C-alpha atoms as a printed R data frame, in Angstrom:
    type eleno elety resid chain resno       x      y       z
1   ATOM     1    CA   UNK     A     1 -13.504  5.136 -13.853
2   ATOM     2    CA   UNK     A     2 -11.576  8.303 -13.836
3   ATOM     3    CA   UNK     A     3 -14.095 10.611 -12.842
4   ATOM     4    CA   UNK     A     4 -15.116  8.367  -9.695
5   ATOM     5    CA   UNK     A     5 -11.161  8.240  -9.010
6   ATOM     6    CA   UNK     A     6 -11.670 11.913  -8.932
7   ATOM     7    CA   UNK     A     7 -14.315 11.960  -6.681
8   ATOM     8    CA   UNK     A     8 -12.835  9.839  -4.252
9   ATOM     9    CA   UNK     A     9  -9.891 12.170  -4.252
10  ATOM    10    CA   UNK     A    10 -11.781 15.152  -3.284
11  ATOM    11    CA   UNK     A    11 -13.712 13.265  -0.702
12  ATOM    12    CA   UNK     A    12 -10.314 12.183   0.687
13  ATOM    13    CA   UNK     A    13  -8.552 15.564   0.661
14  ATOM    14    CA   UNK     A    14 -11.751 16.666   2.809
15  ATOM    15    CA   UNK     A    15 -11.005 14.111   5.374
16  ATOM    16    CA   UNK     A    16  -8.551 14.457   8.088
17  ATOM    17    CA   UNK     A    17  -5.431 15.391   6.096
18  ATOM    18    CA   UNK     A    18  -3.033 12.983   6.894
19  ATOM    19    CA   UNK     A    19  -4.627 10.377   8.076
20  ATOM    20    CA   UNK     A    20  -4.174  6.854   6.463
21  ATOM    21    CA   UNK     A    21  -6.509  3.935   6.515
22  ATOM    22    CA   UNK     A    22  -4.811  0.527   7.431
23  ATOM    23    CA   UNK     A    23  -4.143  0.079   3.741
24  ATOM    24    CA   UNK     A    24  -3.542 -3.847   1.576
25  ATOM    25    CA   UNK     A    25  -0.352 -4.356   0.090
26  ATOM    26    CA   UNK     A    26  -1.611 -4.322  -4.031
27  ATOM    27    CA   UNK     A    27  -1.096 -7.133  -5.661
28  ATOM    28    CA   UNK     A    28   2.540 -7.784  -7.663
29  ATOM    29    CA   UNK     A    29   1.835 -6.398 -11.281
30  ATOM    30    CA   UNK     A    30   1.811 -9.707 -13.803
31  ATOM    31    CA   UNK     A    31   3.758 -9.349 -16.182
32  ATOM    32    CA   UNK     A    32   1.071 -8.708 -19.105
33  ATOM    33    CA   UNK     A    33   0.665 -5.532 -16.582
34  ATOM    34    CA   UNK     A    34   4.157 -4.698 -16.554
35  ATOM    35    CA   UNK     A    35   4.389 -4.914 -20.657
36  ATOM    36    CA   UNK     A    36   0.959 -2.496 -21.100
37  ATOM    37    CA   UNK     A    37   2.379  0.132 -18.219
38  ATOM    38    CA   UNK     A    38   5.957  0.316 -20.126
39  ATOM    39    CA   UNK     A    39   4.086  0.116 -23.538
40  ATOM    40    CA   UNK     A    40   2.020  3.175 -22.688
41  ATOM    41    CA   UNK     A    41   4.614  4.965 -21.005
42  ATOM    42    CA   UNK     A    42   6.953  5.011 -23.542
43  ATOM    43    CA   UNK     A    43   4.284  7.113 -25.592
44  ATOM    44    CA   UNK     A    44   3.860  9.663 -22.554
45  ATOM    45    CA   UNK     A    45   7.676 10.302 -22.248
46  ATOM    46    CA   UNK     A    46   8.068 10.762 -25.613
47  ATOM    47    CA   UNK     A    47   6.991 14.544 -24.232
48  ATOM    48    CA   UNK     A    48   8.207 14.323 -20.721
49  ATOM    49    CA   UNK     A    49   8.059 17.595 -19.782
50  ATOM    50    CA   UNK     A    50   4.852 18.931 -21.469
51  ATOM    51    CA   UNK     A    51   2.573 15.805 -20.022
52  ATOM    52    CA   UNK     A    52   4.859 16.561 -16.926
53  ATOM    53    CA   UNK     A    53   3.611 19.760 -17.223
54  ATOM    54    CA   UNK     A    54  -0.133 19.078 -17.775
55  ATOM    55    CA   UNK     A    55  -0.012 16.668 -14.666
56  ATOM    56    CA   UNK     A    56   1.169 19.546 -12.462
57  ATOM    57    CA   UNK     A    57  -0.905 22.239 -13.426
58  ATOM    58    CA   UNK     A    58  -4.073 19.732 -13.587
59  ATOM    59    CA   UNK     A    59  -2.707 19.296  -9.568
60  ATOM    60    CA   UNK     A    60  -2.682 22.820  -8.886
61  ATOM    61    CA   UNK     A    61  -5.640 23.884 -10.467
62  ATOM    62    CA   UNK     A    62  -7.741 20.800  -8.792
63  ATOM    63    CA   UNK     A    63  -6.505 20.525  -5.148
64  ATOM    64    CA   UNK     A    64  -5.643 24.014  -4.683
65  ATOM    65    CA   UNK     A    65  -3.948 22.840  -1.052
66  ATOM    66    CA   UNK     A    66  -1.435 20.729  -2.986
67  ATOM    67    CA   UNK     A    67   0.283 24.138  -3.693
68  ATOM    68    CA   UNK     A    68   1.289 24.995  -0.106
69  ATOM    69    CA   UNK     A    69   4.416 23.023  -0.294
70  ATOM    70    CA   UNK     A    70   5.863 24.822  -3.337
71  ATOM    71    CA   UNK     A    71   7.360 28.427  -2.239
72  ATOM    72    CA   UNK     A    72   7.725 29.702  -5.712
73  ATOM    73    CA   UNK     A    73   4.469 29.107  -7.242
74  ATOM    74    CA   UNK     A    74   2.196 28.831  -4.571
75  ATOM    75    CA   UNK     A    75   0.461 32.036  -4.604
76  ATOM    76    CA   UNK     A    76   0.235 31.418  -9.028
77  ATOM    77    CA   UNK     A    77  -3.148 30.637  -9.948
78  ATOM    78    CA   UNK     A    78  -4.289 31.047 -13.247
79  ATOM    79    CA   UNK     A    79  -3.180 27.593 -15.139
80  ATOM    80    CA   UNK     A    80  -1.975 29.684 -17.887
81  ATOM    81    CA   UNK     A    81   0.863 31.484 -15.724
82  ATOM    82    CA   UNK     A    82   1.808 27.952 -13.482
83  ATOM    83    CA   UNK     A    83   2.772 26.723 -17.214
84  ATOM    84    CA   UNK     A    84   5.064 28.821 -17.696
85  ATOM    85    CA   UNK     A    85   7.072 28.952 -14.470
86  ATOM    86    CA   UNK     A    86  10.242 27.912 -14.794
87  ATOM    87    CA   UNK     A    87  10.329 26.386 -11.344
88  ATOM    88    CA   UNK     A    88   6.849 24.327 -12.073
89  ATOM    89    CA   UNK     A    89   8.425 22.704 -15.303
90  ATOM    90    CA   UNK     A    90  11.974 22.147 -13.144
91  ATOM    91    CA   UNK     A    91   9.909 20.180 -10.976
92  ATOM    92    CA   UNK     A    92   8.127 18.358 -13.719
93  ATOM    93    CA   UNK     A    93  10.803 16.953 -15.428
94  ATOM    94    CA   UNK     A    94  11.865 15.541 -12.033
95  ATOM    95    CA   UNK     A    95   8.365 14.161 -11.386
96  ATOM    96    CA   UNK     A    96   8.402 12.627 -14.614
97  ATOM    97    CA   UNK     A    97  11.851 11.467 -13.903
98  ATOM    98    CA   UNK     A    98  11.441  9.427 -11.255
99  ATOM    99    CA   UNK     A    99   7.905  7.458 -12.796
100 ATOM   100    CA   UNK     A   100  10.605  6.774 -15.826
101 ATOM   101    CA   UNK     A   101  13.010  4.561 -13.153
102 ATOM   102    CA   UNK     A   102  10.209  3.044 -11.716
103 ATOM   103    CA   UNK     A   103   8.384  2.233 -14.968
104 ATOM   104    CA   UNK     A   104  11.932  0.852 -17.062
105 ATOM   105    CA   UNK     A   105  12.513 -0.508 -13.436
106 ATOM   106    CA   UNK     A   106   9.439 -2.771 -12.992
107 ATOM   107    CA   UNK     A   107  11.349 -6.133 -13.571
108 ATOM   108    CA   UNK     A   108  13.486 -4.908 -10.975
109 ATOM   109    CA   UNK     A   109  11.660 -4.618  -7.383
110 ATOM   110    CA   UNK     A   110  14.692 -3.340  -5.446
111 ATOM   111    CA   UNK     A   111  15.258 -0.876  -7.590
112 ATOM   112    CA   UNK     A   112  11.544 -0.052  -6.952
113 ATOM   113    CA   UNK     A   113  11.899 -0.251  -3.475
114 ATOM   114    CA   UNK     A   114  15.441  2.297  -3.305
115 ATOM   115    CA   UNK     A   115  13.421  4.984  -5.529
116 ATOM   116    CA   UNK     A   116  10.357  5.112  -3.546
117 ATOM   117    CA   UNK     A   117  12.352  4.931  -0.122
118 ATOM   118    CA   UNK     A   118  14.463  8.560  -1.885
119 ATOM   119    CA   UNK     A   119  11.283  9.822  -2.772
120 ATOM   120    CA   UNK     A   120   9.521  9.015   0.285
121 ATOM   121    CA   UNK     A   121  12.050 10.157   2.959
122 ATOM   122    CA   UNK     A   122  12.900 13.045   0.815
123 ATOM   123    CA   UNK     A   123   8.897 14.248   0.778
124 ATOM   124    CA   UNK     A   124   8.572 13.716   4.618
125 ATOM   125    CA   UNK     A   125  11.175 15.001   5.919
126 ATOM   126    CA   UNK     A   126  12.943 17.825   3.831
127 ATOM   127    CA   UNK     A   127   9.736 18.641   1.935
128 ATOM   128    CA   UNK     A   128   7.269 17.478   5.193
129 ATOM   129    CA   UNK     A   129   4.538 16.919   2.594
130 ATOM   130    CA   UNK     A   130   1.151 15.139   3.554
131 ATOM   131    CA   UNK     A   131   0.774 11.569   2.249
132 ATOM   132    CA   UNK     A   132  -2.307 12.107   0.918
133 ATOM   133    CA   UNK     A   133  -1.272 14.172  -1.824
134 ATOM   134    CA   UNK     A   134   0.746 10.839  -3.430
135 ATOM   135    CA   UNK     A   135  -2.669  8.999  -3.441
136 ATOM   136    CA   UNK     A   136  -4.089 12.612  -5.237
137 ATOM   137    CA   UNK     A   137  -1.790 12.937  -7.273
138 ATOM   138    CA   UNK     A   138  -2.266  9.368  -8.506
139 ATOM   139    CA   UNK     A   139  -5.323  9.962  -9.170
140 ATOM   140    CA   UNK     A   140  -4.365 12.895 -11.356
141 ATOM   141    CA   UNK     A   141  -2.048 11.152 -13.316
142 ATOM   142    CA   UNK     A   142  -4.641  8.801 -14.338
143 ATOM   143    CA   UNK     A   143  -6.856 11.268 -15.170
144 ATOM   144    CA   UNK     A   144  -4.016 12.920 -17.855
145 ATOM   145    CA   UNK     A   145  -3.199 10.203 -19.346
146 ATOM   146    CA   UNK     A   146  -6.578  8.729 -20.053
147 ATOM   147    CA   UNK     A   147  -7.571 12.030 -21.665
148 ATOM   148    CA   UNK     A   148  -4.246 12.893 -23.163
149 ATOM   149    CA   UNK     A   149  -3.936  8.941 -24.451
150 ATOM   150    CA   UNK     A   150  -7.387  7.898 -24.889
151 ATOM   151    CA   UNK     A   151  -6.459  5.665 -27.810
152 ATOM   152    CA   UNK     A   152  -3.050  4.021 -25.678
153 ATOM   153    CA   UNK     A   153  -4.985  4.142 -22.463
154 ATOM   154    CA   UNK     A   154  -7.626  1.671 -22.778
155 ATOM   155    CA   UNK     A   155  -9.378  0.366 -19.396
156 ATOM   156    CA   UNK     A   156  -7.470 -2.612 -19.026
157 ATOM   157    CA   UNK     A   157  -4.208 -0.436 -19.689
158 ATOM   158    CA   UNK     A   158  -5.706  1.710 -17.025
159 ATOM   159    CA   UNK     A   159  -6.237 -0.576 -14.184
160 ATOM   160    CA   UNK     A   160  -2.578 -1.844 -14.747
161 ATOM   161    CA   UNK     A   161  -1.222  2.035 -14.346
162 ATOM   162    CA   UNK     A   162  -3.986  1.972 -10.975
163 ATOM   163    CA   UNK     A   163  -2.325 -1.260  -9.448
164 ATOM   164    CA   UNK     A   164   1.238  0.380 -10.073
165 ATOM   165    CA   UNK     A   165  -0.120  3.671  -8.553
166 ATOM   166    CA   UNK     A   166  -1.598  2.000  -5.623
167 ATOM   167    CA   UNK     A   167   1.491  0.038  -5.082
168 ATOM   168    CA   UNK     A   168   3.326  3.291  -5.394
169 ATOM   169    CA   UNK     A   169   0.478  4.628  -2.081
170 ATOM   170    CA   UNK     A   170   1.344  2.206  -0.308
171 ATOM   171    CA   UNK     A   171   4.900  1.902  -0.393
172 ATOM   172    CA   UNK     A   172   5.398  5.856  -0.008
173 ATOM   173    CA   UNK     A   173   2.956  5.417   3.152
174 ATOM   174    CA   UNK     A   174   4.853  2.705   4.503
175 ATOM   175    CA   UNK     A   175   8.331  4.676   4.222
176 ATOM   176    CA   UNK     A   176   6.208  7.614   6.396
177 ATOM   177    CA   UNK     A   177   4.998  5.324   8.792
178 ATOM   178    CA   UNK     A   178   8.811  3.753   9.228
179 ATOM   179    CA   UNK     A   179   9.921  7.363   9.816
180 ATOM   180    CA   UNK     A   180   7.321  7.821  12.612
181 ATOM   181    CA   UNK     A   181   5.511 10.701  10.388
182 ATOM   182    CA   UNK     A   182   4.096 12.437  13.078
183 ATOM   183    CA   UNK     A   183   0.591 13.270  10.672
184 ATOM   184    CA   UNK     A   184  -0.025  9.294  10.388
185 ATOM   185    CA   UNK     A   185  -3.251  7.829  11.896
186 ATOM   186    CA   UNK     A   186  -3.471  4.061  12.336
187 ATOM   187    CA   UNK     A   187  -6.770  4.235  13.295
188 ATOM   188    CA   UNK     A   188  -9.445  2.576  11.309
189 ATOM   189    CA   UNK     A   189 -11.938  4.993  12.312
């Protein structure tokens, strides 16, 4: 499942960057979903900032383009030398900051809703990154933890974490579109 994620995330990156298919709302996690997604987390933050870290890096070192929007490190690219910089791990621990609210948050959707919209608006228009890279680095995340957490991440544990994800997509892509992102296609082809 991961490596096809994968796949489709390089086949999207190749498309026209920024462009976003009319996309469903996911369905609301169930509760049993909720449970596995906090029950799994809590094992990941347990080392926030070195899985944090890995996420990052694994990022960088994948979609290459994904590094355009970060001054300090852009031009880094051995793996070895983006886990060390200071300003990479800064940005980490945010990263893994804000999936903390919105995992102990689940119960609570407008608490959801109020850390995606500061995430979103804060991406598109201070940071003016592409959409796209939320659905990649989804995609990434999954990819960590399944390998990092084989034994926690089981498939059904990882279908809940791709429902919250994709909820994630399309809540980030709605705040864009609400902000008239100027890079957003509402074409379906």
């Amino acid at each position: 499942m991961i490596t096809r994620y994968k796949g489709e995330m390089e086949r999207m990156q190749g498309e026209g960057e920024g462009e976003v298919d009319h996309l469903e709302r996911p369905s609301p996690l169930t509760d049993k979903e909720r449970v596995m997604i906090q029950d799994s987390w809590a094992k990941v933050y347990e080392n926030c900032d070195d899985n944090g870290v890995a996420i990052l890096v694994r990022l960088f070192v994948n979609f290459p383009s994904s590094k355009q929007y970060f001054n300090d490190f852009k031009h880094i690219e051995e793996p070895e030398e983006l886990e060390k910089s200071a300003q990479l791990r800064k940005h980490a621990h945010r990263v893994m900051n804000a999936l903390n609210t919105l995992v102990e948050s689940l119960d609570n959707p407008e608490k959801v809703a109020s850390v995606l919209k500061v995430v979103g608006r804060a991406h598109a228009l201070r940071h003016k990154v592409d959409p796209v890279y939320f659905k990649i680095l989804s995609g990434v995340i999954l990819e960590v933890l399944g390998e990092a957490f084989s034994d926690i991440v089981t498939p059904e544990v990882a279908a809940a974490w791709t429902k919250l994800l994709a909820t994630v997509y399309y809540s980030i892509t709605a705040i864009y579109k609400e902000l008239g992102w100027p890079k957003l296609s509402t074409s379906t082809g």
